[in-house]
Coordinates of C-alpha atoms and ligand atoms in Angstrom, one line a residue:
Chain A
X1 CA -18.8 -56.0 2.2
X2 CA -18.6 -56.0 -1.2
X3 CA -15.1 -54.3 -2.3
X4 CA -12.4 -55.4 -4.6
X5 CA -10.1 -53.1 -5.0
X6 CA -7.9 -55.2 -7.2
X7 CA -10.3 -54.3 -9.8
X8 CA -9.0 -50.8 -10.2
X9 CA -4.9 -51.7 -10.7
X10 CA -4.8 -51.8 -14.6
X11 CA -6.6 -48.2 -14.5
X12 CA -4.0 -47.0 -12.0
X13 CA -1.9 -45.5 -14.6
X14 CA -4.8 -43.4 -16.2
X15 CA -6.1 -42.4 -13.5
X16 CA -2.7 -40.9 -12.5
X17 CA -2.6 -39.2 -15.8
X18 CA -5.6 -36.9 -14.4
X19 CA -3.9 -35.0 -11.8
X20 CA -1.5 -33.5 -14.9
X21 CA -4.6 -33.0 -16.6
X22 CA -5.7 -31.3 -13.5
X23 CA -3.2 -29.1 -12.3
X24 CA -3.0 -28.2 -16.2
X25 CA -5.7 -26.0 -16.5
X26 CA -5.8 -25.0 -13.0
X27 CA -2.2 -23.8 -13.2
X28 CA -3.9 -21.6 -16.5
X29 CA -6.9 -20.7 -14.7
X30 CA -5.2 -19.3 -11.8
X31 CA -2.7 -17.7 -14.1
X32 CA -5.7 -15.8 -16.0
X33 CA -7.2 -15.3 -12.9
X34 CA -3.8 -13.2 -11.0
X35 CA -3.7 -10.8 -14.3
X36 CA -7.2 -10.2 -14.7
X37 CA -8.0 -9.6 -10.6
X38 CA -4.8 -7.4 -10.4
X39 CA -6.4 -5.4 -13.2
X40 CA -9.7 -5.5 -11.5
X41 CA -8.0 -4.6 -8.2
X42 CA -6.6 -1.5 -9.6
X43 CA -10.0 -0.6 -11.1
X44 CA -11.3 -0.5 -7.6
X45 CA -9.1 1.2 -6.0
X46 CA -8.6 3.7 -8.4
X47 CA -10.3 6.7 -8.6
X48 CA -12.3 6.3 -12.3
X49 CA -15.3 5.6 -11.6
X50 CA -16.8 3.7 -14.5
X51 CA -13.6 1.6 -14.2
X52 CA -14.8 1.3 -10.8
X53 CA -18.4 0.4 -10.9
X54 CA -17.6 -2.4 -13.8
X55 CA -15.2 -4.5 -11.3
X56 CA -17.8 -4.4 -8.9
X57 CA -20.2 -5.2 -11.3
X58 CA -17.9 -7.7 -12.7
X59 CA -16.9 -9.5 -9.0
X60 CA -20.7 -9.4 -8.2
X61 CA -21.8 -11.3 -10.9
X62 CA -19.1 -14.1 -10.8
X63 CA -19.0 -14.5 -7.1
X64 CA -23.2 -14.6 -6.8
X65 CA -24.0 -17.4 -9.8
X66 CA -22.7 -21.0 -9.4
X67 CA -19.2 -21.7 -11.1
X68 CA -20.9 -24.8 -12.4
X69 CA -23.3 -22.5 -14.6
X70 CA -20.6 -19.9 -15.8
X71 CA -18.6 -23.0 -17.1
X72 CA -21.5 -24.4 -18.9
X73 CA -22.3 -21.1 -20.3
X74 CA -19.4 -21.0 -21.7
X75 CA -18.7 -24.2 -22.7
X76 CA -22.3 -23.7 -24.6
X77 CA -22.9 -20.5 -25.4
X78 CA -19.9 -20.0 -27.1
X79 CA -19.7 -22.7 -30.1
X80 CA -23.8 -21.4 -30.6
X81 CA -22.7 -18.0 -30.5
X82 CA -19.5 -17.9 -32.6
X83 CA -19.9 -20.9 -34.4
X84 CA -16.1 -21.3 -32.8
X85 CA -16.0 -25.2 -31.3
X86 CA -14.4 -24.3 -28.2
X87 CA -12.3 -27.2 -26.1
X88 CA -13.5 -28.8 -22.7
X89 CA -9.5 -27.3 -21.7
X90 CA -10.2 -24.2 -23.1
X91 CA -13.4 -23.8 -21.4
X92 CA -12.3 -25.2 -18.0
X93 CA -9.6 -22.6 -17.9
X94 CA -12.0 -19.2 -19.0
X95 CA -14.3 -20.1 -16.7
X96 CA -12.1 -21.3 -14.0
X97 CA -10.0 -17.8 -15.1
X98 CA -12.4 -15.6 -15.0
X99 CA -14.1 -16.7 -12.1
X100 CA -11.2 -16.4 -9.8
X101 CA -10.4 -13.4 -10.9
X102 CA -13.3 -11.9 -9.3
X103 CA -12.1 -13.8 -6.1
X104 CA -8.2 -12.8 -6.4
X105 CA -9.2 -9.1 -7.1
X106 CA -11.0 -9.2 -3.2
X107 CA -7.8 -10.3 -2.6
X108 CA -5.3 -7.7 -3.9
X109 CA -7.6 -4.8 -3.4
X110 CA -7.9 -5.3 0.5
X111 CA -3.7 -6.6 0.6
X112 CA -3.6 -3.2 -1.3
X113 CA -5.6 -1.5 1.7
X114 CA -3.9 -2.8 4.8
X115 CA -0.6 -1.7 3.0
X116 CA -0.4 1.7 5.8
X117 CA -1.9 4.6 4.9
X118 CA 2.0 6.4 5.6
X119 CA 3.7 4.1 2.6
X120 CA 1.2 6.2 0.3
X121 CA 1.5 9.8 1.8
X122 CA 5.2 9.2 2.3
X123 CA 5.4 8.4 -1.7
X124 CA 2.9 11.5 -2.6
X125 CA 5.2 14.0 -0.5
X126 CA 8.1 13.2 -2.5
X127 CA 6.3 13.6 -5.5
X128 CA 6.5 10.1 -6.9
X129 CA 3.9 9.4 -9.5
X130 CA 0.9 6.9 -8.8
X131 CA 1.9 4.2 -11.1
X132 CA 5.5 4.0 -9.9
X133 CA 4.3 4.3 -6.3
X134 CA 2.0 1.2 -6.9
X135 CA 4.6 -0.9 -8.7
X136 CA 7.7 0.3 -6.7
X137 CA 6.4 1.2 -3.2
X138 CA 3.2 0.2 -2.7
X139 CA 2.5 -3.9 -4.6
X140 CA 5.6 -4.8 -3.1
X141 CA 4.6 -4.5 0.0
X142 CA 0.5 -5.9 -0.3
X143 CA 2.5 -9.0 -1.9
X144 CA 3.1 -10.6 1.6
X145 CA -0.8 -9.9 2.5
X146 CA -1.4 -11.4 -0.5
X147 CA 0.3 -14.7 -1.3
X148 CA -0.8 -16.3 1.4
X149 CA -4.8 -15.8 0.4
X150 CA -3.5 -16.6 -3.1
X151 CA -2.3 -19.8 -2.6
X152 CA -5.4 -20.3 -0.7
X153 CA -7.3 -19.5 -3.7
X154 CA -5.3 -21.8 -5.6
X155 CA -5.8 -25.0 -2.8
X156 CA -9.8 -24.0 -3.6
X157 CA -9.2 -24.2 -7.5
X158 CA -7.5 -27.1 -6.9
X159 CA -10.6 -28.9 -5.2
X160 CA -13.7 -27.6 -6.8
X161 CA -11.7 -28.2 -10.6
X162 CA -13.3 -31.3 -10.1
X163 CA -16.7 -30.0 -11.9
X164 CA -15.0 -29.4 -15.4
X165 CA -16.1 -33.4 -15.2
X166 CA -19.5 -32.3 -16.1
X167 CA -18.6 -31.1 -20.3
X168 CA -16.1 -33.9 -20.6
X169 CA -12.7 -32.7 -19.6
X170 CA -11.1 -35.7 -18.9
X171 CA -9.7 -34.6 -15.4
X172 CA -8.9 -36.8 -12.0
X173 CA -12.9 -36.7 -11.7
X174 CA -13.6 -37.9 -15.0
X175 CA -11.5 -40.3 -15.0
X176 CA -13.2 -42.0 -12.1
X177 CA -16.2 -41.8 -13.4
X178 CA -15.0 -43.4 -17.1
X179 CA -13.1 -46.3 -14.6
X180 CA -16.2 -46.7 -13.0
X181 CA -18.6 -47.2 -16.3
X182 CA -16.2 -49.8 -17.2
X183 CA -15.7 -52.1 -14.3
X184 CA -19.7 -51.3 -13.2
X185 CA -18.0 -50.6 -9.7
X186 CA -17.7 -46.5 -8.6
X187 CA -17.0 -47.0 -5.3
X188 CA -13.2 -47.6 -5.7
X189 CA -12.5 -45.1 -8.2
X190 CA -13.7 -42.7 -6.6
X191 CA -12.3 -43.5 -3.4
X192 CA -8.9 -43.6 -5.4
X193 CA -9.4 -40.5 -7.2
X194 CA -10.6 -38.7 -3.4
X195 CA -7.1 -39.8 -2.0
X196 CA -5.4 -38.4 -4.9
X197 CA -7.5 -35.4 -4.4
X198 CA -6.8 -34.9 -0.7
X199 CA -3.1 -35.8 -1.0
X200 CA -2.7 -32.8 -3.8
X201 CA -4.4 -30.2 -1.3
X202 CA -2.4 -31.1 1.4
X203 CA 0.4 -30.8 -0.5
X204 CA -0.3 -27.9 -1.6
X205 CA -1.4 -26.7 1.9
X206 CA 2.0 -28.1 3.0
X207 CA 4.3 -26.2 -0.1
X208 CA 1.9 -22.8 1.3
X209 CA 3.2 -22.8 4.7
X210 CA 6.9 -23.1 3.7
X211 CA 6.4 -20.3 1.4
X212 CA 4.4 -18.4 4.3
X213 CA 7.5 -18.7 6.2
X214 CA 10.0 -18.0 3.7
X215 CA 8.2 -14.9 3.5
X216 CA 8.1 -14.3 7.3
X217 CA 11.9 -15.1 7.9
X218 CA 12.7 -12.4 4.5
X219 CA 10.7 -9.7 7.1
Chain B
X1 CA 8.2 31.4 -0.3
X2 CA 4.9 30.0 1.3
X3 CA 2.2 32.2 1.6
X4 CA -1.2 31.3 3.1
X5 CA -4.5 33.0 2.3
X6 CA -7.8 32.9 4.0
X7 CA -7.7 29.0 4.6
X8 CA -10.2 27.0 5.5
X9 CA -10.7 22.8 6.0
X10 CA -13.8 21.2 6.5
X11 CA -14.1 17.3 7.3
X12 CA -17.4 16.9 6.3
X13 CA -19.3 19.3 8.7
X14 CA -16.3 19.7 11.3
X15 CA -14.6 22.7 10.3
X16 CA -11.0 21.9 11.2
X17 CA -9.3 24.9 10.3
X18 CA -10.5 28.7 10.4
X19 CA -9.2 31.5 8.1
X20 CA -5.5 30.5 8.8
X21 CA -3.4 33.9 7.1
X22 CA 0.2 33.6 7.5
X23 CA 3.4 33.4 5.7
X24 CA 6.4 31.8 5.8
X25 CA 10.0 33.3 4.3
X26 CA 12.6 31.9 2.9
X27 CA 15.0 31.1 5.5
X28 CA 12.6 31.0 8.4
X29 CA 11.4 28.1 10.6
X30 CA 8.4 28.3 12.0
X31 CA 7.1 25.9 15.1
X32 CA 3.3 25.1 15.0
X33 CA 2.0 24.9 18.2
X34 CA -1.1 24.0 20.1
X35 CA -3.1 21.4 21.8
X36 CA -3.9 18.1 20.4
X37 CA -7.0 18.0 17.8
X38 CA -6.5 21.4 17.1
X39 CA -5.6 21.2 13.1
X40 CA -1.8 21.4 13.5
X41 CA -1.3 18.1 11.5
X42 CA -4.3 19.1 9.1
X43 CA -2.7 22.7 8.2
X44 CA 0.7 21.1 7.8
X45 CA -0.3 18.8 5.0
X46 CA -1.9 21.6 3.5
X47 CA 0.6 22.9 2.8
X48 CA 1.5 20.0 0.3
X49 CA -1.7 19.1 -0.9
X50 CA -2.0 16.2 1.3
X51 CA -5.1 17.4 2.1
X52 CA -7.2 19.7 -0.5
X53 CA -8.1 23.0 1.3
X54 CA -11.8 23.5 1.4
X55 CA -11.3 27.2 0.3
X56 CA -8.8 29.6 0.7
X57 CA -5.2 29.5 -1.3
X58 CA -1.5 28.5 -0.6
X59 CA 0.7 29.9 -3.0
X60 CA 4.3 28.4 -2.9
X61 CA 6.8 30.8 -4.9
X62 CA 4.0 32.2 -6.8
X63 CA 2.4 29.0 -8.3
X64 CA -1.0 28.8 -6.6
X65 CA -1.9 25.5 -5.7
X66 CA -5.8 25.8 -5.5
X67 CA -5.3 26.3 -9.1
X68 CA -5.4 22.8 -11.7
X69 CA -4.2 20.0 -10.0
X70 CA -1.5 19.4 -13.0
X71 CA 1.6 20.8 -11.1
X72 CA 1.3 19.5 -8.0
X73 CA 4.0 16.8 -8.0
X74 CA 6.0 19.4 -9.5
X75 CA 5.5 21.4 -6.1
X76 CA 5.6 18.7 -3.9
X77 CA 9.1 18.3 -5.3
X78 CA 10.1 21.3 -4.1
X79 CA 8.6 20.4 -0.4
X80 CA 9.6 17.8 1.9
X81 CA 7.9 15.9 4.8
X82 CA 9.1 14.5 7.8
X83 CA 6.0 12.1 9.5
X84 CA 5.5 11.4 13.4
X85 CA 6.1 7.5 12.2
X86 CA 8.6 7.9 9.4
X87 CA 7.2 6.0 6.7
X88 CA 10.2 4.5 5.6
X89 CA 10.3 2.3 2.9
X90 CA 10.2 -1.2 4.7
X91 CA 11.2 -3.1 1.9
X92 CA 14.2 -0.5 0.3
X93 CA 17.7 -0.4 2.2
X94 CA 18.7 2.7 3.8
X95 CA 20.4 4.0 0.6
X96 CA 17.4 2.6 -1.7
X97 CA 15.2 4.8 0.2
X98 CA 17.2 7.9 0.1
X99 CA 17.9 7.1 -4.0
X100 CA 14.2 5.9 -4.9
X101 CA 12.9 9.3 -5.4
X102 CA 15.6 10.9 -6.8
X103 CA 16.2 8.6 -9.4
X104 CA 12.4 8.3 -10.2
X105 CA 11.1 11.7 -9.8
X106 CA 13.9 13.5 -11.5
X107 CA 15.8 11.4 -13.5
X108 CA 19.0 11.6 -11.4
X109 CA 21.5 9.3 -12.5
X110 CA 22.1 5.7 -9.9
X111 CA 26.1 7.1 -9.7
X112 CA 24.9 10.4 -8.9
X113 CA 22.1 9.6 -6.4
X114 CA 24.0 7.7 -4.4
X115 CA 26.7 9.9 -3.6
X116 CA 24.3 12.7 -2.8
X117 CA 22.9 9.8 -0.5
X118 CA 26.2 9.2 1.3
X119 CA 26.7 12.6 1.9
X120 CA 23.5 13.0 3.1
X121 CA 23.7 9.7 5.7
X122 CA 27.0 11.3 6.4
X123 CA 25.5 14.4 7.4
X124 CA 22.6 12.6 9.9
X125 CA 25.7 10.4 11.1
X126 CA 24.3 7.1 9.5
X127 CA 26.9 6.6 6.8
X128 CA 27.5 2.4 8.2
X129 CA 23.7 1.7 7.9
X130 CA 23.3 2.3 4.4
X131 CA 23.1 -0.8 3.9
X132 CA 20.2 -2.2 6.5
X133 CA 16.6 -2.3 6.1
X134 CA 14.5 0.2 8.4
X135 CA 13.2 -2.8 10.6
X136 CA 16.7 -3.1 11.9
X137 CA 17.0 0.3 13.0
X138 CA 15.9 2.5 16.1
X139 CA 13.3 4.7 15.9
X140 CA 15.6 8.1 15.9
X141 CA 17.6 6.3 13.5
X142 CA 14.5 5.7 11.5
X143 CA 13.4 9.4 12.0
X144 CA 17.3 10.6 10.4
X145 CA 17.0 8.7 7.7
X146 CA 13.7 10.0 6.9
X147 CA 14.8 13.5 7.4
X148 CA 17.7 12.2 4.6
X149 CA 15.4 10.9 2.3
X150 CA 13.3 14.2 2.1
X151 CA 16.2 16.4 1.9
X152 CA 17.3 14.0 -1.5
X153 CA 14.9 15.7 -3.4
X154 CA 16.4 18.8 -2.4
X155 CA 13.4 20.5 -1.3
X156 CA 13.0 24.5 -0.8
X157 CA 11.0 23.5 2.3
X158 CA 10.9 21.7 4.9
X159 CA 7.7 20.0 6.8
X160 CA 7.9 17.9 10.1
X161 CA 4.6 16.6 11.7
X162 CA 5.5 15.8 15.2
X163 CA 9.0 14.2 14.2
X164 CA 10.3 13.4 17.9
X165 CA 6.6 12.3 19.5
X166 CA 7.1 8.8 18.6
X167 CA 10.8 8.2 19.7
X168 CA 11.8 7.1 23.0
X169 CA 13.0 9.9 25.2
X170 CA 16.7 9.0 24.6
X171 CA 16.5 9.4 21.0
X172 CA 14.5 12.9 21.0
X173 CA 17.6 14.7 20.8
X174 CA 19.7 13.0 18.2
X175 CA 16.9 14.0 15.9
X176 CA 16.4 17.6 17.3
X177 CA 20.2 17.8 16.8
X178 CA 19.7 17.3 13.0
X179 CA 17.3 19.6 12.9
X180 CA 18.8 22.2 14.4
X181 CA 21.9 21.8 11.9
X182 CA 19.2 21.8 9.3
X183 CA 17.9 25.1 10.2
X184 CA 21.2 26.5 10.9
X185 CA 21.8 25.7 7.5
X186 CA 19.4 28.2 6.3
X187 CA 16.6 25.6 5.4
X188 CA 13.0 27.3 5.2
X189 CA 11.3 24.6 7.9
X190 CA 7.6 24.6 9.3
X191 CA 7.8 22.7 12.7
X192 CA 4.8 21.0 14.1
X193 CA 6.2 20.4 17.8
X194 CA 5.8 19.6 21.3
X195 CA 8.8 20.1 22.1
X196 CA 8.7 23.6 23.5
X197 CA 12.2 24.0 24.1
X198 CA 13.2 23.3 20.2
X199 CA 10.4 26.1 19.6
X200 CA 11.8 28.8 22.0
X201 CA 15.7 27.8 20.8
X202 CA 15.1 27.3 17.4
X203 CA 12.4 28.9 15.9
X204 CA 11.9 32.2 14.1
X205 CA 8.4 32.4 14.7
X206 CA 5.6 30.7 16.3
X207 CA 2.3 30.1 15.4
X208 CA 0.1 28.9 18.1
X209 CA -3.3 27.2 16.5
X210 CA -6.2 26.4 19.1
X211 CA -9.4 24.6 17.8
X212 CA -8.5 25.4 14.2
X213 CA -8.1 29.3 15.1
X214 CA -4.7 31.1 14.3
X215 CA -4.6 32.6 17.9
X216 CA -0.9 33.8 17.9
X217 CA 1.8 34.7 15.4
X218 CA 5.1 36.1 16.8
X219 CA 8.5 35.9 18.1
X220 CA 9.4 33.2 20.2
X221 CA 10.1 35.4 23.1
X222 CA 7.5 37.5 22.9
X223 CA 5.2 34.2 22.7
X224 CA 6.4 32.5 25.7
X225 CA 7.2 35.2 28.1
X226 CA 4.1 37.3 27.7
X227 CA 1.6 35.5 25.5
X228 CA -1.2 38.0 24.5
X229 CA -3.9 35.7 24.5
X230 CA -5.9 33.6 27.9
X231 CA -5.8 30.5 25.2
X232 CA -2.2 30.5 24.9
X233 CA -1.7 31.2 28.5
X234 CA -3.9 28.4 29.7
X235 CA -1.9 26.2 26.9
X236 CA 1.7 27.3 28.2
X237 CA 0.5 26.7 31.7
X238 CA -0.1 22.8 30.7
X239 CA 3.1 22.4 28.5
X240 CA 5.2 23.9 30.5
Ligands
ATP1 N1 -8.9 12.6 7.5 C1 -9.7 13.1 8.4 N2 -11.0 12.9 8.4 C2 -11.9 13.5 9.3 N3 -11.5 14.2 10.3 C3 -10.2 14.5 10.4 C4 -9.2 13.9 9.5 N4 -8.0 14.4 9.9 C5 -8.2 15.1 11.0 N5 -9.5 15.2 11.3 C6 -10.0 15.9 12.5 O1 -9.5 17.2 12.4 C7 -9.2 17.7 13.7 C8 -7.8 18.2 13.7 O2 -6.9 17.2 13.5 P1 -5.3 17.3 13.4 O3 -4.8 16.0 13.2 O4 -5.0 18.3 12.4 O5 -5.0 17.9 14.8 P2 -3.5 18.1 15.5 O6 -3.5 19.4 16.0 O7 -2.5 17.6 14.6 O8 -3.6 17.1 16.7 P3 -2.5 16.2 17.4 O9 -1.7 17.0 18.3 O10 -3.3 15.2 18.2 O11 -1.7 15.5 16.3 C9 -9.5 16.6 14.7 O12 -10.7 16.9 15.2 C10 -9.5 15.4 13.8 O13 -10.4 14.5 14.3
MG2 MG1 -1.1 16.0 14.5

């Protein structure tokens, strides 16, 4: 066995440094992601149809090509396009962004539909108009169908952020890879940077079910 | 006040209701009767646009509601409906439910809408729960308040789909109670009801439907001693 983990301890620190990096533009992404897929939820369930047909459109494309390639066609296409030099971080989060919005929009729309059918009749009766029914009566209530899967969705971000590596963001997996280059060893960085990894998802899975519960107890 | 003409509902190709005529006054309550699947439900929310009528009209104090859609929350306003499972508000207080609409719909003041609230809790004899959330109540306790909350928007008429077939049998007639006390009121109501007896005590009239065919329209009395019809007989034989 050749391992020497020793090796590794003065690139502790900036290794650490990557899960802020990390959660940075995941924390973005995810925040681009909620406000686009509740706009693209509302397109679907609403009743305009060419509003309808482009977040299907939109949510088909995104979830049926690789996230890999939509980052890199972003992260490409956009300085040759523009001429505007866009960042690895701001990349990482439009792709990340838009990506999951195709994702979270699944996810409101059908916590939208198992809201019952009654809430939504019961509103119409009394004459309350459709945008204060969604916002007042009707969202409120798809929230706690929703958070959970959301913070699922996040846990995923979280994990597969990983391939921003690939147009130089220096994230956790980067970082390995930079530690690695250095010492010639990968083994132990990357080992290292798959504990960190694994530690933020369960903590993250962890933080989920308190709030799954806060949520249950509020019921 | 309600007048329908020459109605007819198609789901699809099943043809749920059958050039229903009929009219209903101001003042009058009218029980809906017949057996199950046979459109009670379906011409009850048509009443309010809950469902579209295929063709036919229902004109409600002379606005047509076949006509543009533009006024129909304006109408719906002026109608309230009671639903088999309530449809509270799960995540409104008692008050909060009976203020939402009130507030948003007409602009009432908070001050305002909440004293016309706790009269109205008052009046179904829930003034100590304004307070709780629906989950915590029973289900005729659920049903009163819903009654409440409709009658908020103080509606011209009043619908009720089934209001006591969900309830346990012990709360059946805390919730007929209000209703009678509704109608003695002089509310306009339209009754969808198994409850026979409600329909001989209470009602004005009573409209018997049986496989989306309006086979009887009369007097309570009339209806249930000496129905004219073999479908009505066979009906009353099994109800009662
Ligand atoms: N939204 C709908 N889509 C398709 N068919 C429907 C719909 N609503 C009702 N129906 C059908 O219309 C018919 C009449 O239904 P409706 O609910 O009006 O009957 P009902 O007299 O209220 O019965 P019940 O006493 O069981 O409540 C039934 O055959 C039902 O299957
Ligand atoms: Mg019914």
């Amino acid at each position: 066995m050749n391992l020497d983990f020793s090796q590794i301890v003065p690139y502790i620190p900036f290794m650490l440094e990557g899960i802020w990096v990390t959660l940075k533009f995941v924390f973005f992404a995810i925040i681009l992601g909620a406000i686009l897929g509740t706009i693209l939820a509302l397109f679907k369930i609403g009743s305009i149809k060419p509003l309808r047909w482009f977040a299907d459109a939109y949510t088909s494309i995104f979830r049926g090509t690789p996230l890999i390639l939509q980052l890199m066609i972003i992260y490409y296409s956009i300085p040759q396009l523009t001429g505007y030099d866009i960042s690895p971080f701001l990349s990482a989060i439009l792709a990340f962004g838009l990506n999951s919005s195709a994702y979270i929009s699944e996810i409101i729309r059908a916590g939208i539909q198992a809201v019952d059918k009654g809430q939504m009749e019961a509103a119409q009766a009394l004459g309350i108009p459709y945008r204060a029914m969604m916002k007042d009566i009707i969202l409120p209530q798809a929230l706690k169908n929703i958070l959970p899967a959301l913070m699922n969705e996040f846990i995923t971000l979280t994990k597969e952020s990983a391939i921003v590596s690939t147009i130089g963001y220096l994230d956790l997996m980067r970082r390995a890879q930079v530690v690695g280059s250095d010492l010639f060893r990968n083994f132990e960085p990357l080992l290292f940077v798959g504990l960190i990894y694994w530690c933020l998802v369960m903590g993250l899975t962890v933080l989920g079910r308190l709030f799954e519960r806060r949520l249950k107890l509020s019921d | 006040m309600i007048k329908v003409e020459k109605l007819y509902k198609k789901f699809g190709s099943n043809e749920v209701l059958k050039d229903i005529s009929t009219e209903i006054k101001k003042g009058e309550v009218v029980s809906i009767i017949g057996p199950s699947g046979s459109g009670k439900s379906t011409f009850l929310r048509c009443l309010n646009l809950l469902e579209t009528p295929t063709s036919g009209s229902v004109i409600v104090n002379g606005q047509d509601l076949s006509g543009p859609k533009k006024d129909i929350q304006k109408i719906r306003q002026q109608i309230g409906m009671v639903f088999q499972h309530f449809h509270l508000f799960p995540h409104l207080t008692v008050l909060e439910n009976l203020t939402y609409a009130p507030m948003k719909v007409k602009g009432e003041k908070k001050a305002l809408a909440e004293e016309k609230a706790r009269t109205l809790l008052k009046r179904v004899g829930l003034s100590d729960k304004e307070k709780a959330y629906p989950s915590s109540l029973s289900g005729g306790q659920k049903q009163r308040v819903a009654i409440a909350r409709a009658l908020a928007m103080e509606p011209e008429l009043m619908l009720f789909d089934e209001p006591t077939s969900a309830l346990d049998p012990e709360m059946v007639k805390e919730v007929l109670e209000v209703m009678k006390d509704l109608a003695k009121s002089g509310m306009t109501m339209a009754v969808v009801t198994h409850e026979m007896g409600f329909a001989r005590e209470v009602a004005d009239r009573v409209i018997f439907l049986d496989h989306g065919v309006l086979v009887e329209d009369g007097q309570p009395i009339e209806f249930f001693n000496s129905p004219k019809t073999e479908r009505a007989r066979d009906f009353l034989e099994k109800v009662l």
